[in-house]
PDB file of C-alpha atoms in Angstrom:
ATOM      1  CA  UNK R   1       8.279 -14.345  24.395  1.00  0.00           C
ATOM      2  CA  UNK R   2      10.930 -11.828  23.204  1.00  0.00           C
ATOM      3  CA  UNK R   3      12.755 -11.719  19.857  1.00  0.00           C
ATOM      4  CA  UNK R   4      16.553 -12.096  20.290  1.00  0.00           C
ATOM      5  CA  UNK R   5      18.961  -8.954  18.885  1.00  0.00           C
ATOM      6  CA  UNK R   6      19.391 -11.198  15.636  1.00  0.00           C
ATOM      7  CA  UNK R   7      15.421 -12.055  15.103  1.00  0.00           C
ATOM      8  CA  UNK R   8      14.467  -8.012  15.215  1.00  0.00           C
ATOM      9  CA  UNK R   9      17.528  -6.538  13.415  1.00  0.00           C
ATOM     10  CA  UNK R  10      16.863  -9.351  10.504  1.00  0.00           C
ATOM     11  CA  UNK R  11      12.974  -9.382  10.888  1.00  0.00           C
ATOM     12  CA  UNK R  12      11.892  -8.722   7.604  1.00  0.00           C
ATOM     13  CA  UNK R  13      14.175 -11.187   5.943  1.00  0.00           C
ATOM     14  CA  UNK R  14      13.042 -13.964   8.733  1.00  0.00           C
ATOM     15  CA  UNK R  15       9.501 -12.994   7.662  1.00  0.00           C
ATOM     16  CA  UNK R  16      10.624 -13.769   4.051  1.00  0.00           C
ATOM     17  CA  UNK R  17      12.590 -16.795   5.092  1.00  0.00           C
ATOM     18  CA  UNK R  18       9.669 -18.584   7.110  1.00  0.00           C
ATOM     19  CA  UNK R  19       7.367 -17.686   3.616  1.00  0.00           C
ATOM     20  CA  UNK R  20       9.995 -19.587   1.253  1.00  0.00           C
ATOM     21  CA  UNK R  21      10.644 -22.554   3.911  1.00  0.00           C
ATOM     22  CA  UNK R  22       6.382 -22.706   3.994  1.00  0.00           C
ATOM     23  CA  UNK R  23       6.308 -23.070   0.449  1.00  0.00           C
ATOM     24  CA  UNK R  24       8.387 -25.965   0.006  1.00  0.00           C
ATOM     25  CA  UNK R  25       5.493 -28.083   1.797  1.00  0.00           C
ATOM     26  CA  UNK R  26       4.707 -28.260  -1.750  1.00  0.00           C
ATOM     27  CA  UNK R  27       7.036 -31.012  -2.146  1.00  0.00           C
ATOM     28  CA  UNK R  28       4.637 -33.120   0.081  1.00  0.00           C
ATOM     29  CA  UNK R  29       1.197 -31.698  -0.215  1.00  0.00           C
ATOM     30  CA  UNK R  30       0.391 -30.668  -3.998  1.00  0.00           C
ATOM     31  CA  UNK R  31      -2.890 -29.327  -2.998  1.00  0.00           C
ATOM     32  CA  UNK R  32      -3.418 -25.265  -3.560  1.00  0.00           C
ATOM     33  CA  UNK R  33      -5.289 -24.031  -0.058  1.00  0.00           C
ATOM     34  CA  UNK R  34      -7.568 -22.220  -2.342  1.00  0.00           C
ATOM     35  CA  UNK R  35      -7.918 -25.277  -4.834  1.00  0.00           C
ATOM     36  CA  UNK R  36      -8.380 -27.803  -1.252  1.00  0.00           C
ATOM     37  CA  UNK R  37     -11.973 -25.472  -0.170  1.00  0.00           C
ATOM     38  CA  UNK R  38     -13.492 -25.075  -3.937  1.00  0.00           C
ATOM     39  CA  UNK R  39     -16.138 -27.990  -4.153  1.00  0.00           C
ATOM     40  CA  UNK R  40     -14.214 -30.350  -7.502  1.00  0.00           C
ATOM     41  CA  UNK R  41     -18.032 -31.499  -8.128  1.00  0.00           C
ATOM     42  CA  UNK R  42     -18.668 -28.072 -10.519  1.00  0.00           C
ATOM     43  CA  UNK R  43     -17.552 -27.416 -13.646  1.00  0.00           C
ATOM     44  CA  UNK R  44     -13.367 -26.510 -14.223  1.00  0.00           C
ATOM     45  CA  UNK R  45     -14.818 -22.810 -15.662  1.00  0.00           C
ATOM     46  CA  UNK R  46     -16.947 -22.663 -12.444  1.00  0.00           C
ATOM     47  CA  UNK R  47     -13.946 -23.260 -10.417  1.00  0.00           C
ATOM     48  CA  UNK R  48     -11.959 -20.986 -11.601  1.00  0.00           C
ATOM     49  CA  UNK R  49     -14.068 -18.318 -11.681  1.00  0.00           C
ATOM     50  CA  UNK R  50     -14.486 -19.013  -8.207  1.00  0.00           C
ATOM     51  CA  UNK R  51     -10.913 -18.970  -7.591  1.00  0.00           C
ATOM     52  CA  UNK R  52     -10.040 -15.844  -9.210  1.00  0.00           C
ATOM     53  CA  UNK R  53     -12.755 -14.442  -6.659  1.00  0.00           C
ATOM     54  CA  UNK R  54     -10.912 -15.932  -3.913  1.00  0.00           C
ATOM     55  CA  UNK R  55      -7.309 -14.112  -5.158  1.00  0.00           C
ATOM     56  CA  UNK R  56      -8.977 -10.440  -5.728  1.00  0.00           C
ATOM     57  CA  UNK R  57     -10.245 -11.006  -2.451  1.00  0.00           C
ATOM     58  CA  UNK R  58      -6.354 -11.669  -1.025  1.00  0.00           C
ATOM     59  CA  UNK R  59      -5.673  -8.942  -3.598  1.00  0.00           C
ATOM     60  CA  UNK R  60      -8.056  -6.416  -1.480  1.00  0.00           C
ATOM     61  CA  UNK R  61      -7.141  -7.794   1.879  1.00  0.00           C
ATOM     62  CA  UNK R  62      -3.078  -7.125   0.813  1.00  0.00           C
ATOM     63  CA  UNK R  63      -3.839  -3.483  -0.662  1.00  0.00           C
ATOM     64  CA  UNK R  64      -5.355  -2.565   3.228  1.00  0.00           C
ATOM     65  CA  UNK R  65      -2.110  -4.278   4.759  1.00  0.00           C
ATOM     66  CA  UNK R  66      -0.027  -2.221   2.383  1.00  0.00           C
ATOM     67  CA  UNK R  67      -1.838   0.726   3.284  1.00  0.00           C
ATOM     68  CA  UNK R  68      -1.774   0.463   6.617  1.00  0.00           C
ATOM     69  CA  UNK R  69       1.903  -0.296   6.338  1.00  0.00           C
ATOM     70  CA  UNK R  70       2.784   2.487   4.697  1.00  0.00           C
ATOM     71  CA  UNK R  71       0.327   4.743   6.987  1.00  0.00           C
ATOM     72  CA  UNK R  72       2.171   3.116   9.745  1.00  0.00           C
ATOM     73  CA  UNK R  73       5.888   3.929   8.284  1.00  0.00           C
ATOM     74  CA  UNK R  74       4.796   7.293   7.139  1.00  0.00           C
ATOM     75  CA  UNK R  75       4.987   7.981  11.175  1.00  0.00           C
ATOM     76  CA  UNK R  76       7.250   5.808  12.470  1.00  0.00           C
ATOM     77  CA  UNK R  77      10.742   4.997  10.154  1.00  0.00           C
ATOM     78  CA  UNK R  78      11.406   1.560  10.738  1.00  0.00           C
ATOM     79  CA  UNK R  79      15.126   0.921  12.764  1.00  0.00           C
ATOM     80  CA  UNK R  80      17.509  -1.686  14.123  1.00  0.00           C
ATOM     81  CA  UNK R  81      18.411  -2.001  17.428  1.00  0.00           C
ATOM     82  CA  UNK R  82      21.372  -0.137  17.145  1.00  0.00           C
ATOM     83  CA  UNK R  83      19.428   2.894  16.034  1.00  0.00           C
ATOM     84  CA  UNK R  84      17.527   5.294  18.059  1.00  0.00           C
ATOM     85  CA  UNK R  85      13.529   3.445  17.388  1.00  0.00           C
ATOM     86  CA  UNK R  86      11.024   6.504  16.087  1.00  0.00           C
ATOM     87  CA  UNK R  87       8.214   6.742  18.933  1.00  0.00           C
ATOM     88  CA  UNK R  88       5.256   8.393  17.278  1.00  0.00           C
ATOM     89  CA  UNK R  89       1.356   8.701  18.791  1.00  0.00           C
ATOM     90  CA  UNK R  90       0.206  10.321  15.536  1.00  0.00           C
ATOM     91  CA  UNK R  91      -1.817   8.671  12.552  1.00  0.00           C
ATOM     92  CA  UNK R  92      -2.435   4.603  12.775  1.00  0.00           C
ATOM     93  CA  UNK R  93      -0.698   4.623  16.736  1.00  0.00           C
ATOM     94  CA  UNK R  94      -3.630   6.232  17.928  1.00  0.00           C
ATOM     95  CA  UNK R  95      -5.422   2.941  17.289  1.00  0.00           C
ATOM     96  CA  UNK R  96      -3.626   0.299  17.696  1.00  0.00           C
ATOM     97  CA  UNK R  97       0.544   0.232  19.210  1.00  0.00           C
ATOM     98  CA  UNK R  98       1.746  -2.118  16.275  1.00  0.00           C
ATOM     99  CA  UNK R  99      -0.293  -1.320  13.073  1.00  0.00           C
ATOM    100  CA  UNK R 100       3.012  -1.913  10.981  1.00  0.00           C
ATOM    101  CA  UNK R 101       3.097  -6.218  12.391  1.00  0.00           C
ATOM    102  CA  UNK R 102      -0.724  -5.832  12.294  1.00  0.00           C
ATOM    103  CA  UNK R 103      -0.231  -4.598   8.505  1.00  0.00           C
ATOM    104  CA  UNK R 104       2.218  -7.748   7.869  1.00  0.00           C
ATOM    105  CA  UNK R 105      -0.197 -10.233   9.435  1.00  0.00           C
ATOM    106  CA  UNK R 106      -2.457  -9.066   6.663  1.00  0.00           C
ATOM    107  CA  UNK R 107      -0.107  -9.353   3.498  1.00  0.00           C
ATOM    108  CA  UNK R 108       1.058 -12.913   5.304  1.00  0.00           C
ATOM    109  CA  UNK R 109      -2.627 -14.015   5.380  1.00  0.00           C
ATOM    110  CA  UNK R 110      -3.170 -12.874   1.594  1.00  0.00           C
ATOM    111  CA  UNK R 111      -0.175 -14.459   0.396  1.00  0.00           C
ATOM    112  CA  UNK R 112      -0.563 -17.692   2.331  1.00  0.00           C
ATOM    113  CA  UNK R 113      -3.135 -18.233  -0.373  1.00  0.00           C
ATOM    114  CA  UNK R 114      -0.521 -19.416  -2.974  1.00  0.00           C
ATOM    115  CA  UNK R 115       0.684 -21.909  -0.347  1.00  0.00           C
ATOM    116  CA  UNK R 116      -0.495 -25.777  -0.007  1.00  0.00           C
ATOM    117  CA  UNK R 117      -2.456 -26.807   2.697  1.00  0.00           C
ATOM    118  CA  UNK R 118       0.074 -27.867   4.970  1.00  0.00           C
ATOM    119  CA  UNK R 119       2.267 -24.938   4.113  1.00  0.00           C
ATOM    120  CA  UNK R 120      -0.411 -22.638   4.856  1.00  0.00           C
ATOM    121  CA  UNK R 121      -1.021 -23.703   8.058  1.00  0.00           C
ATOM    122  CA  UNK R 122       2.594 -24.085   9.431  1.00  0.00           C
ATOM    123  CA  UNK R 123       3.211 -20.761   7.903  1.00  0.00           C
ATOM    124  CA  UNK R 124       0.471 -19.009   9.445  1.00  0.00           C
ATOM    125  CA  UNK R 125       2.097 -20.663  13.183  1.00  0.00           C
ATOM    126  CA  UNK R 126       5.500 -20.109  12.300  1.00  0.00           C
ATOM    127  CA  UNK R 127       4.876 -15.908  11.259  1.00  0.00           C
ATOM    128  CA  UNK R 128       2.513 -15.597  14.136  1.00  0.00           C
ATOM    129  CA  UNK R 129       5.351 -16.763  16.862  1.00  0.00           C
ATOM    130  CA  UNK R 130       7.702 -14.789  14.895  1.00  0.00           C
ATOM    131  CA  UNK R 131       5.637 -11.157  14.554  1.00  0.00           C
ATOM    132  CA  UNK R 132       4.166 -11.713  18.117  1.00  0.00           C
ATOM    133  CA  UNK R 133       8.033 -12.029  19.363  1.00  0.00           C
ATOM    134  CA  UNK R 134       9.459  -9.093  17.549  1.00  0.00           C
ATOM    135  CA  UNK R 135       6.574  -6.743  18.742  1.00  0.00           C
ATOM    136  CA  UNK R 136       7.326  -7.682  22.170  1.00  0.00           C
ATOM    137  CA  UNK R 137      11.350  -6.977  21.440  1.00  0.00           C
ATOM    138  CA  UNK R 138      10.006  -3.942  19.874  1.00  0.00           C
ATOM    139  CA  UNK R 139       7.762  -2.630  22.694  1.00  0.00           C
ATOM    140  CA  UNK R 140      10.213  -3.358  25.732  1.00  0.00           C
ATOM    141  CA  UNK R 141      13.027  -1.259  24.000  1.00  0.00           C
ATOM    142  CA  UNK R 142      10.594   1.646  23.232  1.00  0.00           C
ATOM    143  CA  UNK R 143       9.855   1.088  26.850  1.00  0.00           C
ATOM    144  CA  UNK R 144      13.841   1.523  27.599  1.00  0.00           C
ATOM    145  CA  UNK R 145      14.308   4.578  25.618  1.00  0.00           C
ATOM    146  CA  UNK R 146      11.159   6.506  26.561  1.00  0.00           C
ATOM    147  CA  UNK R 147       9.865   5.400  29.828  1.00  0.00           C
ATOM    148  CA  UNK R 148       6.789   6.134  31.503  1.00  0.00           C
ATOM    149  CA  UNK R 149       5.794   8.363  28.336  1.00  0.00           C
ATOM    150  CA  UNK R 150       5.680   4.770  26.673  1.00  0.00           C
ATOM    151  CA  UNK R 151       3.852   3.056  29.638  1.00  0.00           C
ATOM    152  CA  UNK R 152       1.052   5.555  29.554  1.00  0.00           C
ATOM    153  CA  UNK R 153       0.754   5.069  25.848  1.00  0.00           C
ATOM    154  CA  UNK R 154       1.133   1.478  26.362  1.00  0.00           C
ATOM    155  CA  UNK R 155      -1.993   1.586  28.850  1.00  0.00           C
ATOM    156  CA  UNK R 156      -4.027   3.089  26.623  1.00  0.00           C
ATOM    157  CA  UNK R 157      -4.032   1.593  23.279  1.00  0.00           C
ATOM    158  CA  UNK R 158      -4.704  -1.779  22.516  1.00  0.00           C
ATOM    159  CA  UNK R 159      -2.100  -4.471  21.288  1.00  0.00           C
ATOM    160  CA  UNK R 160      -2.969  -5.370  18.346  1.00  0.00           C
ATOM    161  CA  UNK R 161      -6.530  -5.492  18.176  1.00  0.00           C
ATOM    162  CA  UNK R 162      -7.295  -1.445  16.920  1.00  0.00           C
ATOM    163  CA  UNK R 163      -9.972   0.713  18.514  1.00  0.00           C
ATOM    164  CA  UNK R 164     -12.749   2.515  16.866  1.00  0.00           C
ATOM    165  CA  UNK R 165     -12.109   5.621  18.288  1.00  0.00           C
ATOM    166  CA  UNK R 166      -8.497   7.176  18.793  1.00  0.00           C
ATOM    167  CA  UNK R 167      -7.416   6.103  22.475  1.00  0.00           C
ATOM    168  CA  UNK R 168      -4.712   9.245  22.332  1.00  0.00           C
ATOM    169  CA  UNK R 169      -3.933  12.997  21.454  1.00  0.00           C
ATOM    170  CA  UNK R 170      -1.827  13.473  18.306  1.00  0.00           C
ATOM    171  CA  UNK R 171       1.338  14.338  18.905  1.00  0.00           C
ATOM    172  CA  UNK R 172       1.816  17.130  15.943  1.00  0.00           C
ATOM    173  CA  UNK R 173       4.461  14.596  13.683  1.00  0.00           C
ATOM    174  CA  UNK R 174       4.025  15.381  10.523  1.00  0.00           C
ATOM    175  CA  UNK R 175       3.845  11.866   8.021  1.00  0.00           C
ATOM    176  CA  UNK R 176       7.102  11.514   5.699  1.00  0.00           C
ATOM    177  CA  UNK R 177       4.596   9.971   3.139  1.00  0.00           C
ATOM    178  CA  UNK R 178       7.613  10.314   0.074  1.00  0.00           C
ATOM    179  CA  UNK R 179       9.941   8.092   2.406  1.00  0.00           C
ATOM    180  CA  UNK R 180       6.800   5.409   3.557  1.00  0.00           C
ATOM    181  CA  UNK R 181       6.264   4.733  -0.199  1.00  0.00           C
ATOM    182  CA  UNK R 182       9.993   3.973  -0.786  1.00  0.00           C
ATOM    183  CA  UNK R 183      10.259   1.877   1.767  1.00  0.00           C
ATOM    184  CA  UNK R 184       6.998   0.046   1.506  1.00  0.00           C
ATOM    185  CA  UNK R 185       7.198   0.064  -2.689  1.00  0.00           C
ATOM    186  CA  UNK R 186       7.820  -3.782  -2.448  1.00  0.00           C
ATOM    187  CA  UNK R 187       4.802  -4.365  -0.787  1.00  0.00           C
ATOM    188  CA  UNK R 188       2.674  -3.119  -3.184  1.00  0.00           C
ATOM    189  CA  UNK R 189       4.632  -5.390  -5.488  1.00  0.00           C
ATOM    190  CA  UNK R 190       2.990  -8.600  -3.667  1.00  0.00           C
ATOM    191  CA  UNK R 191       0.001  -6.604  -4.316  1.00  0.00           C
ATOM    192  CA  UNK R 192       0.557  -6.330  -8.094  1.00  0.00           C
ATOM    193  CA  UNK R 193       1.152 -10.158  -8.177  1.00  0.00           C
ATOM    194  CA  UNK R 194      -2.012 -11.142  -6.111  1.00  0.00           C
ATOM    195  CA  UNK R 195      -3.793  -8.845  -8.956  1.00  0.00           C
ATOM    196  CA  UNK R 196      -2.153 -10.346 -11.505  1.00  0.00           C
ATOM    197  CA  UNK R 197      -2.349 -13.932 -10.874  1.00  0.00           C
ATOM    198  CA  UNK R 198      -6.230 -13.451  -9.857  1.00  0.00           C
ATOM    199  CA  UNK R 199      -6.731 -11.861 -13.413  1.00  0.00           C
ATOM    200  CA  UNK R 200      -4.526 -14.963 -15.361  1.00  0.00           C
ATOM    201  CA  UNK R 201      -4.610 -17.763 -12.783  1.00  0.00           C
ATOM    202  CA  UNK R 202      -0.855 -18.038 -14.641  1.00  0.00           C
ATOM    203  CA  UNK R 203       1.947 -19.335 -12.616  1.00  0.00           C
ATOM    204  CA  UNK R 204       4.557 -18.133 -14.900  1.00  0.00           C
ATOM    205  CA  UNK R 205       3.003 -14.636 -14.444  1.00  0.00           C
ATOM    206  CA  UNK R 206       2.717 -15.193 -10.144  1.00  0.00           C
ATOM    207  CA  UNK R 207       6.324 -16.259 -10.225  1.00  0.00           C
ATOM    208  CA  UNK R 208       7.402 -13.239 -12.908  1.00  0.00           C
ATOM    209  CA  UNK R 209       6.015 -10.535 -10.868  1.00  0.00           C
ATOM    210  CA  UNK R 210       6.925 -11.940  -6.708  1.00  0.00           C
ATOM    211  CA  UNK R 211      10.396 -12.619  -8.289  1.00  0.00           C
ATOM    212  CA  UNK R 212      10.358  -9.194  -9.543  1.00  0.00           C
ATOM    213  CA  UNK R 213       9.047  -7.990  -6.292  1.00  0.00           C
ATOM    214  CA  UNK R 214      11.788  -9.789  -4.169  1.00  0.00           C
ATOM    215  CA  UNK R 215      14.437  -8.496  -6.945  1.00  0.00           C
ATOM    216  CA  UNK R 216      13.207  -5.118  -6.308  1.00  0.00           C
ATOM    217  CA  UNK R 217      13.247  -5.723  -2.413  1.00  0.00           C
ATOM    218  CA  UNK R 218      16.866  -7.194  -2.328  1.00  0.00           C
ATOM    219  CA  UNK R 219      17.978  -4.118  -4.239  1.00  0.00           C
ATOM    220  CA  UNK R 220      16.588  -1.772  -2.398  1.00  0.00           C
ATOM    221  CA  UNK R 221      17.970  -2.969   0.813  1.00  0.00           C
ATOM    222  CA  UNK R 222      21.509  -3.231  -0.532  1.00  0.00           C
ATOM    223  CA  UNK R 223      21.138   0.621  -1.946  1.00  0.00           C
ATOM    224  CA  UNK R 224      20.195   1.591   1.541  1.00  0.00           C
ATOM    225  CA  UNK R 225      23.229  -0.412   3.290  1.00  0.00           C
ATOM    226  CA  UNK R 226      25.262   1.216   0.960  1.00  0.00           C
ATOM    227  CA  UNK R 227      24.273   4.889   1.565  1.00  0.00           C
ATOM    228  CA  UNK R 228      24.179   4.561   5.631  1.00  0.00           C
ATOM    229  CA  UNK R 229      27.711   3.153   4.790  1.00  0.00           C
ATOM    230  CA  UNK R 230      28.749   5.852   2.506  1.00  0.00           C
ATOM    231  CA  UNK R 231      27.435   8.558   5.019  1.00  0.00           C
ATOM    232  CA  UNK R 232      29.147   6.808   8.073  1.00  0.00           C
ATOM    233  CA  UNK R 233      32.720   7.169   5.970  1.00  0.00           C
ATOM    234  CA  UNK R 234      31.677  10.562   4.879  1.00  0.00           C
ATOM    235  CA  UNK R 235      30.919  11.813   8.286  1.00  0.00           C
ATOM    236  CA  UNK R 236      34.542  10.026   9.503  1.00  0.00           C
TER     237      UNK R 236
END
């Protein structure tokens, strides 16, 4: 179960994609997941305190995804399969070999909670196949480029599920923590809106700050396109 070339170079924006098509089981099942497991027998203020618990909880479990994201980038740059992939055993990869789709299981979980019922659930499927695919892709072309250095490591530390206890020596990298906030910044957006919509229970507020998030996302890719571009011609 292998991504294809196309699923891991566009990953994040498949990740994104399967989200949006998720939430459009809307259109067929009105109920919030939340909303679906709060008993409807208390009173409407009891409910919602209830369900603003239920969002600063997905607020929490978000902040540790984007956390451990940005932990995770902060050693290992992400790349495309053109690009030479970053192999790092320093920081979270002495754990666990894919903190970084660990970390976006998390944020997919928290988020899922502003999706219906059925949405939720076929989401949850859909980004599982999807992450589980692109960490295999992942792994066997780290195993192309570095060989039995990545077999040992690969023997060593767990999957997906991390150990308690570091399963290998740091290598020495140093973390690039300036460069794992920039490129994790939109993360913490989703975290901002979980925050915010736990705090208001608004939707004009949950769809003001995730559209502000994505904004900020599809900007940020297309300033990075357009500097590896500029640098290319440059270097021509």
């Amino acid at each position: 179960m292998v991504a294809s070339e196309f699923e891991y170079r566009h990953r994040l924006w498949l990740i994104v994609g399967v989200y949006i098509a998720a939430y459009a089981f809307y259109n067929v099942d009105h109920l919030n997941i939340l909303y679906s497991v709060v008993p409807w027998n208390q009173a409407v203020l009891q409910r919602d305190v209830l369900v603003r618990s239920l969002y600063a909880a997905a607020a929490l479990l978000a902040a540790s995804g984007a956390m451990l994201l940005t932990w995770s980038t902060a050693y290992r740059p992400p790349g495309t399969i053109r690009e030479h992939i970053a192999f790092s055993v320093a920081g979270p990869f002495r754990y666990v070999r894919n903190p970084h789709y660990l970390s976006y299981f998390l944020l997919i979980v928290a988020l899922g909670t502003f999706q219906s019922r059925t949405g939720f659930v076929v989401m949850i499927i859909a980004e599982t196949i999807l992450l589980l695919r692109v960490a295999a892709r992942e792994e066997l072309l780290l195993e192309q480029n570095y060989g039995a250095r990545f077999r040992v490591y690969a023997e060593r530390v767990p999957r997906f599920l991390p150990s308690l206890r570091p399963r290998f020596e740091n290598d020495g990298q140093l973390p690039q923590w300036r460069q794992a906030l920039w490129d994790q910044a939109f993360q913490w957006g989703f975290v901002a809106t979980l925050v915010a919509f736990a705090y208001t229970l608004s939707d004009p507020i949950g769809y003001a700050f995730g559209s502000a998030t994505i904004g900020f996302l599809v900007v940020q890719k297309l300033a990075e396109a357009f500097w590896i571009r500029s640098r290319r011609n440059y270097t021509f």
